[in-house]
PDB file of C-alpha atoms in Angstrom:
ATOM      1  CA  UNK A   1      84.541 191.178  62.588  1.00 90.00           C
ATOM      2  CA  UNK A   2      88.002 191.931  61.210  1.00 94.00           C
ATOM      3  CA  UNK A   3      90.733 194.050  62.763  1.00 97.00           C
ATOM      4  CA  UNK A   4      90.214 196.931  60.307  1.00 97.00           C
ATOM      5  CA  UNK A   5      86.549 197.270  61.194  1.00 96.00           C
ATOM      6  CA  UNK A   6      87.241 196.984  64.918  1.00 98.00           C
ATOM      7  CA  UNK A   7      89.994 199.615  64.680  1.00 98.00           C
ATOM      8  CA  UNK A   8      87.617 201.771  62.644  1.00 97.00           C
ATOM      9  CA  UNK A   9      84.879 201.508  65.243  1.00 98.00           C
ATOM     10  CA  UNK A  10      87.344 202.240  68.039  1.00 98.00           C
ATOM     11  CA  UNK A  11      88.759 205.359  66.362  1.00 98.00           C
ATOM     12  CA  UNK A  12      85.202 206.475  65.653  1.00 98.00           C
ATOM     13  CA  UNK A  13      84.279 205.958  69.301  1.00 97.00           C
ATOM     14  CA  UNK A  14      87.493 207.698  70.361  1.00 96.00           C
ATOM     15  CA  UNK A  15      86.748 210.733  68.165  1.00 96.00           C
ATOM     16  CA  UNK A  16      83.364 211.154  69.853  1.00 95.00           C
ATOM     17  CA  UNK A  17      84.891 210.722  73.322  1.00 92.00           C
ATOM     18  CA  UNK A  18      87.613 213.307  72.511  1.00 92.00           C
ATOM     19  CA  UNK A  19      84.923 215.797  71.546  1.00 95.00           C
ATOM     20  CA  UNK A  20      82.809 215.047  74.631  1.00 94.00           C
ATOM     21  CA  UNK A  21      85.936 215.410  76.782  1.00 90.00           C
ATOM     22  CA  UNK A  22      86.843 218.740  75.169  1.00 91.00           C
ATOM     23  CA  UNK A  23      83.371 220.154  75.683  1.00 95.00           C
ATOM     24  CA  UNK A  24      82.990 218.766  79.209  1.00 91.00           C
ATOM     25  CA  UNK A  25      86.499 219.601  80.451  1.00 92.00           C
ATOM     26  CA  UNK A  26      86.771 223.072  78.951  1.00 93.00           C
ATOM     27  CA  UNK A  27      83.008 223.825  79.189  1.00 96.00           C
ATOM     28  CA  UNK A  28      83.539 225.282  75.723  1.00 94.00           C
ATOM     29  CA  UNK A  29      82.587 224.259  72.214  1.00 95.00           C
ATOM     30  CA  UNK A  30      84.481 227.013  70.406  1.00 92.00           C
ATOM     31  CA  UNK A  31      85.619 225.812  67.011  1.00 91.00           C
ATOM     32  CA  UNK A  32      83.091 222.971  66.989  1.00 94.00           C
ATOM     33  CA  UNK A  33      80.364 223.041  64.340  1.00 96.00           C
ATOM     34  CA  UNK A  34      76.985 222.365  65.938  1.00 97.00           C
ATOM     35  CA  UNK A  35      75.567 221.700  62.486  1.00 98.00           C
ATOM     36  CA  UNK A  36      77.975 218.803  61.942  1.00 98.00           C
ATOM     37  CA  UNK A  37      76.982 217.362  65.313  1.00 98.00           C
ATOM     38  CA  UNK A  38      73.296 217.632  64.436  1.00 98.00           C
ATOM     39  CA  UNK A  39      73.937 215.904  61.118  1.00 98.00           C
ATOM     40  CA  UNK A  40      75.759 213.067  62.887  1.00 98.00           C
ATOM     41  CA  UNK A  41      72.863 212.639  65.293  1.00 98.00           C
ATOM     42  CA  UNK A  42      70.486 212.319  62.314  1.00 98.00           C
ATOM     43  CA  UNK A  43      72.901 209.848  60.684  1.00 98.00           C
ATOM     44  CA  UNK A  44      72.872 207.595  63.744  1.00 98.00           C
ATOM     45  CA  UNK A  45      69.117 207.840  64.303  1.00 98.00           C
ATOM     46  CA  UNK A  46      68.385 207.015  60.651  1.00 97.00           C
ATOM     47  CA  UNK A  47      70.885 204.150  60.508  1.00 97.00           C
ATOM     48  CA  UNK A  48      70.336 202.478  63.857  1.00 96.00           C
ATOM     49  CA  UNK A  49      66.564 202.148  63.656  1.00 91.00           C
ATOM     50  CA  UNK A  50      67.075 198.394  63.522  1.00 88.00           C
ATOM     51  CA  UNK A  51      68.480 198.617  67.050  1.00 87.00           C
ATOM     52  CA  UNK A  52      65.205 197.253  68.456  1.00 87.00           C
ATOM     53  CA  UNK A  53      64.263 194.932  65.618  1.00 90.00           C
ATOM     54  CA  UNK A  54      67.442 193.137  64.511  1.00 88.00           C
ATOM     55  CA  UNK A  55      69.863 191.787  67.094  1.00 91.00           C
ATOM     56  CA  UNK A  56      73.251 191.240  65.446  1.00 92.00           C
ATOM     57  CA  UNK A  57      75.575 191.087  68.452  1.00 93.00           C
ATOM     58  CA  UNK A  58      75.997 192.618  71.885  1.00 96.00           C
ATOM     59  CA  UNK A  59      78.891 194.665  70.531  1.00 96.00           C
ATOM     60  CA  UNK A  60      76.752 195.979  67.663  1.00 96.00           C
ATOM     61  CA  UNK A  61      73.852 196.947  69.934  1.00 96.00           C
ATOM     62  CA  UNK A  62      76.044 198.518  72.625  1.00 97.00           C
ATOM     63  CA  UNK A  63      77.975 200.607  70.070  1.00 97.00           C
ATOM     64  CA  UNK A  64      74.743 201.819  68.453  1.00 97.00           C
ATOM     65  CA  UNK A  65      73.419 202.994  71.822  1.00 97.00           C
ATOM     66  CA  UNK A  66      76.763 204.674  72.604  1.00 97.00           C
ATOM     67  CA  UNK A  67      76.856 206.546  69.285  1.00 97.00           C
ATOM     68  CA  UNK A  68      73.247 207.709  69.492  1.00 97.00           C
ATOM     69  CA  UNK A  69      73.485 208.868  73.116  1.00 97.00           C
ATOM     70  CA  UNK A  70      76.910 210.538  72.726  1.00 97.00           C
ATOM     71  CA  UNK A  71      75.902 212.487  69.609  1.00 97.00           C
ATOM     72  CA  UNK A  72      72.641 213.519  71.304  1.00 97.00           C
ATOM     73  CA  UNK A  73      74.605 214.545  74.416  1.00 97.00           C
ATOM     74  CA  UNK A  74      76.950 216.738  72.349  1.00 97.00           C
ATOM     75  CA  UNK A  75      74.044 218.420  70.556  1.00 97.00           C
ATOM     76  CA  UNK A  76      72.221 218.889  73.883  1.00 97.00           C
ATOM     77  CA  UNK A  77      75.371 220.459  75.422  1.00 96.00           C
ATOM     78  CA  UNK A  78      75.791 222.856  72.506  1.00 97.00           C
ATOM     79  CA  UNK A  79      72.128 223.871  72.576  1.00 97.00           C
ATOM     80  CA  UNK A  80      71.093 223.718  76.229  1.00 96.00           C
ATOM     81  CA  UNK A  81      74.073 223.626  78.573  1.00 96.00           C
ATOM     82  CA  UNK A  82      74.159 227.144  80.109  1.00 95.00           C
ATOM     83  CA  UNK A  83      77.956 227.537  80.006  1.00 96.00           C
ATOM     84  CA  UNK A  84      78.756 225.626  76.794  1.00 96.00           C
ATOM     85  CA  UNK A  85      76.054 227.141  74.597  1.00 96.00           C
ATOM     86  CA  UNK A  86      77.495 230.629  75.150  1.00 96.00           C
ATOM     87  CA  UNK A  87      80.793 229.561  73.536  1.00 95.00           C
ATOM     88  CA  UNK A  88      79.160 228.376  70.316  1.00 95.00           C
ATOM     89  CA  UNK A  89      80.101 230.821  67.530  1.00 91.00           C
ATOM     90  CA  UNK A  90      76.804 230.817  65.640  1.00 93.00           C
ATOM     91  CA  UNK A  91      77.807 233.406  63.051  1.00 93.00           C
ATOM     92  CA  UNK A  92      80.865 231.345  62.074  1.00 92.00           C
ATOM     93  CA  UNK A  93      78.927 228.070  61.684  1.00 95.00           C
ATOM     94  CA  UNK A  94      77.086 229.199  58.576  1.00 94.00           C
ATOM     95  CA  UNK A  95      77.040 226.108  56.337  1.00 95.00           C
ATOM     96  CA  UNK A  96      73.487 225.506  55.011  1.00 96.00           C
ATOM     97  CA  UNK A  97      73.353 221.931  56.266  1.00 96.00           C
ATOM     98  CA  UNK A  98      69.675 221.583  55.331  1.00 97.00           C
ATOM     99  CA  UNK A  99      70.906 221.332  51.732  1.00 98.00           C
ATOM    100  CA  UNK A 100      73.021 218.313  52.723  1.00 98.00           C
ATOM    101  CA  UNK A 101      70.014 216.614  54.329  1.00 98.00           C
ATOM    102  CA  UNK A 102      67.825 217.248  51.279  1.00 98.00           C
ATOM    103  CA  UNK A 103      70.508 216.058  48.830  1.00 98.00           C
ATOM    104  CA  UNK A 104      71.166 212.879  50.829  1.00 98.00           C
ATOM    105  CA  UNK A 105      67.428 212.179  51.009  1.00 98.00           C
ATOM    106  CA  UNK A 106      66.912 212.610  47.264  1.00 98.00           C
ATOM    107  CA  UNK A 107      69.945 210.413  46.567  1.00 98.00           C
ATOM    108  CA  UNK A 108      68.563 207.753  48.912  1.00 98.00           C
ATOM    109  CA  UNK A 109      65.231 207.771  47.073  1.00 98.00           C
ATOM    110  CA  UNK A 110      67.063 207.141  43.790  1.00 97.00           C
ATOM    111  CA  UNK A 111      69.996 204.946  44.825  1.00 96.00           C
ATOM    112  CA  UNK A 112      69.085 202.300  47.367  1.00 95.00           C
ATOM    113  CA  UNK A 113      69.269 198.532  47.681  1.00 93.00           C
ATOM    114  CA  UNK A 114      65.470 198.153  47.920  1.00 94.00           C
ATOM    115  CA  UNK A 115      62.764 200.774  47.831  1.00 96.00           C
ATOM    116  CA  UNK A 116      61.669 200.145  51.420  1.00 95.00           C
ATOM    117  CA  UNK A 117      61.513 202.565  54.348  1.00 96.00           C
ATOM    118  CA  UNK A 118      64.369 200.818  56.161  1.00 94.00           C
ATOM    119  CA  UNK A 119      66.671 200.658  53.123  1.00 94.00           C
ATOM    120  CA  UNK A 120      65.985 204.284  52.144  1.00 97.00           C
ATOM    121  CA  UNK A 121      66.730 205.433  55.703  1.00 97.00           C
ATOM    122  CA  UNK A 122      69.908 203.377  55.691  1.00 96.00           C
ATOM    123  CA  UNK A 123      71.111 204.778  52.337  1.00 97.00           C
ATOM    124  CA  UNK A 124      70.148 208.294  53.517  1.00 98.00           C
ATOM    125  CA  UNK A 125      72.288 207.846  56.629  1.00 98.00           C
ATOM    126  CA  UNK A 126      75.237 206.592  54.561  1.00 97.00           C
ATOM    127  CA  UNK A 127      75.078 209.533  52.134  1.00 98.00           C
ATOM    128  CA  UNK A 128      74.541 212.057  54.915  1.00 98.00           C
ATOM    129  CA  UNK A 129      77.490 210.723  56.895  1.00 97.00           C
ATOM    130  CA  UNK A 130      79.732 211.222  53.865  1.00 97.00           C
ATOM    131  CA  UNK A 131      79.069 214.981  53.849  1.00 97.00           C
ATOM    132  CA  UNK A 132      78.252 215.634  57.524  1.00 97.00           C
ATOM    133  CA  UNK A 133      81.797 216.857  58.220  1.00 96.00           C
ATOM    134  CA  UNK A 134      81.518 219.742  55.718  1.00 96.00           C
ATOM    135  CA  UNK A 135      80.230 222.401  58.164  1.00 96.00           C
ATOM    136  CA  UNK A 136      83.058 221.472  60.535  1.00 94.00           C
ATOM    137  CA  UNK A 137      85.711 221.639  57.794  1.00 91.00           C
ATOM    138  CA  UNK A 138      84.434 225.049  56.687  1.00 91.00           C
ATOM    139  CA  UNK A 139      84.557 226.242  60.294  1.00 91.00           C
ATOM    140  CA  UNK A 140      88.116 224.944  60.729  1.00 86.00           C
ATOM    141  CA  UNK A 141      89.412 226.569  57.557  1.00 82.00           C
ATOM    142  CA  UNK A 142      87.617 229.817  58.327  1.00 82.00           C
ATOM    143  CA  UNK A 143      88.740 229.932  61.911  1.00 71.00           C
ATOM    144  CA  UNK A 144      92.372 229.042  61.267  1.00 64.00           C
ATOM    145  CA  UNK A 145      92.574 228.527  65.031  1.00 65.00           C
ATOM    146  CA  UNK A 146      92.436 224.760  64.775  1.00 67.00           C
ATOM    147  CA  UNK A 147      92.559 224.106  68.493  1.00 76.00           C
ATOM    148  CA  UNK A 148      94.191 220.737  68.855  1.00 80.00           C
ATOM    149  CA  UNK A 149      91.270 218.839  70.404  1.00 84.00           C
ATOM    150  CA  UNK A 150      88.934 219.767  67.545  1.00 86.00           C
ATOM    151  CA  UNK A 151      91.691 218.996  65.057  1.00 86.00           C
ATOM    152  CA  UNK A 152      92.225 215.599  66.693  1.00 89.00           C
ATOM    153  CA  UNK A 153      88.479 214.994  66.596  1.00 92.00           C
ATOM    154  CA  UNK A 154      88.408 215.435  62.804  1.00 91.00           C
ATOM    155  CA  UNK A 155      91.611 213.460  62.410  1.00 89.00           C
ATOM    156  CA  UNK A 156      90.154 210.403  64.207  1.00 93.00           C
ATOM    157  CA  UNK A 157      86.941 210.706  62.188  1.00 93.00           C
ATOM    158  CA  UNK A 158      89.002 210.563  58.999  1.00 91.00           C
ATOM    159  CA  UNK A 159      91.024 207.616  60.324  1.00 92.00           C
ATOM    160  CA  UNK A 160      87.806 205.718  61.149  1.00 95.00           C
ATOM    161  CA  UNK A 161      86.565 205.958  57.586  1.00 92.00           C
ATOM    162  CA  UNK A 162      90.003 205.046  56.208  1.00 92.00           C
ATOM    163  CA  UNK A 163      89.990 201.874  58.359  1.00 96.00           C
ATOM    164  CA  UNK A 164      86.514 201.066  57.026  1.00 96.00           C
ATOM    165  CA  UNK A 165      87.790 201.228  53.450  1.00 95.00           C
ATOM    166  CA  UNK A 166      90.475 198.694  54.405  1.00 96.00           C
ATOM    167  CA  UNK A 167      87.703 196.637  56.036  1.00 95.00           C
ATOM    168  CA  UNK A 168      85.658 196.642  52.800  1.00 93.00           C
ATOM    169  CA  UNK A 169      88.692 195.614  50.763  1.00 94.00           C
ATOM    170  CA  UNK A 170      89.393 192.813  53.247  1.00 95.00           C
ATOM    171  CA  UNK A 171      85.752 191.627  53.212  1.00 92.00           C
ATOM    172  CA  UNK A 172      85.641 191.799  49.418  1.00 91.00           C
ATOM    173  CA  UNK A 173      88.514 189.348  49.126  1.00 91.00           C
ATOM    174  CA  UNK A 174      87.582 187.081  52.021  1.00 91.00           C
ATOM    175  CA  UNK A 175      83.796 186.956  52.192  1.00 87.00           C
ATOM    176  CA  UNK A 176      82.902 186.855  48.546  1.00 75.00           C
ATOM    177  CA  UNK A 177      81.827 189.695  46.375  1.00 73.00           C
ATOM    178  CA  UNK A 178      78.760 191.169  47.997  1.00 78.00           C
ATOM    179  CA  UNK A 179      77.850 194.423  46.341  1.00 80.00           C
ATOM    180  CA  UNK A 180      78.321 197.103  48.957  1.00 87.00           C
ATOM    181  CA  UNK A 181      78.660 199.836  46.382  1.00 90.00           C
ATOM    182  CA  UNK A 182      76.558 202.314  48.403  1.00 93.00           C
ATOM    183  CA  UNK A 183      78.953 202.046  51.348  1.00 93.00           C
ATOM    184  CA  UNK A 184      82.015 201.933  49.143  1.00 92.00           C
ATOM    185  CA  UNK A 185      81.271 205.004  47.049  1.00 94.00           C
ATOM    186  CA  UNK A 186      80.060 207.212  49.888  1.00 95.00           C
ATOM    187  CA  UNK A 187      82.919 205.955  52.097  1.00 93.00           C
ATOM    188  CA  UNK A 188      85.386 207.023  49.423  1.00 94.00           C
ATOM    189  CA  UNK A 189      83.736 210.441  49.082  1.00 94.00           C
ATOM    190  CA  UNK A 190      83.802 210.850  52.856  1.00 93.00           C
ATOM    191  CA  UNK A 191      87.484 209.941  53.158  1.00 91.00           C
ATOM    192  CA  UNK A 192      88.264 212.160  50.176  1.00 91.00           C
ATOM    193  CA  UNK A 193      86.713 215.151  51.938  1.00 92.00           C
ATOM    194  CA  UNK A 194      89.122 214.599  54.818  1.00 89.00           C
ATOM    195  CA  UNK A 195      92.117 214.488  52.490  1.00 86.00           C
ATOM    196  CA  UNK A 196      92.304 218.274  52.106  1.00 80.00           C
ATOM    197  CA  UNK A 197      91.803 218.693  55.836  1.00 81.00           C
ATOM    198  CA  UNK A 198      94.723 216.335  56.488  1.00 82.00           C
ATOM    199  CA  UNK A 199      96.735 218.379  53.976  1.00 81.00           C
ATOM    200  CA  UNK A 200      96.131 221.579  55.980  1.00 74.00           C
ATOM    201  CA  UNK A 201      96.355 219.806  59.347  1.00 72.00           C
ATOM    202  CA  UNK A 202      99.783 218.376  58.717  1.00 76.00           C
ATOM    203  CA  UNK A 203     101.121 221.493  56.948  1.00 74.00           C
ATOM    204  CA  UNK A 204      99.879 223.768  59.763  1.00 63.00           C
TER     205      UNK A 204
ATOM    206  CA  UNK B   1      70.128 185.363  50.436  1.00 37.00           C
ATOM    207  CA  UNK B   2      69.345 187.589  53.398  1.00 43.00           C
ATOM    208  CA  UNK B   3      72.854 186.948  54.747  1.00 48.00           C
ATOM    209  CA  UNK B   4      74.497 189.035  52.094  1.00 48.00           C
ATOM    210  CA  UNK B   5      72.882 192.307  52.911  1.00 57.00           C
ATOM    211  CA  UNK B   6      72.565 192.095  56.652  1.00 70.00           C
ATOM    212  CA  UNK B   7      73.706 195.463  57.924  1.00 87.00           C
ATOM    213  CA  UNK B   8      76.238 194.126  60.368  1.00 90.00           C
ATOM    214  CA  UNK B   9      78.465 197.208  60.199  1.00 94.00           C
ATOM    215  CA  UNK B  10      78.055 200.309  62.330  1.00 95.00           C
TER     216      UNK B  10
END
């Protein structure tokens, strides 16, 4: 575990906590894309299947449980919570996220480390995570009312992936040259998607 | 070697 990865995990955790706080404290999810939250829940479920089969470390297992439960809690709030669900602007959140799921799945069938169920699910989750933010970015640019908690949420998500890129560079030079090209390429795409958001966010 | 592709990242 290097500092970049730890910082990345912490900013990722913080982004989810900021969103949970916003929804819980304001009892509102205006400006938040439910589709992005559903995609993230699928990402975590597909990637953390090994939660019960492979024990890597207490940290790893605890964080997986936290990410799965928090993303499920956010989706539950936006779908079921009587007060919060009313503030979800359905007609604004129009991105056809099914297309993202299908594209990620097809990519995972073609590009994976081994053609096994586990590896295909893992690659699927990596590809899907790279594009999961799109519905949220569309909502932000359409809405123009980037309320600061949602803006901060996206900012921390971008920072998390940027730290992971530093982590991969660090690991490449210190731990030998394992091929992590699936993570590297999709991580770059993901961080690239945030670049234009950061452009708008800082120029706002 | 299994070590090199253990998915130890979140």
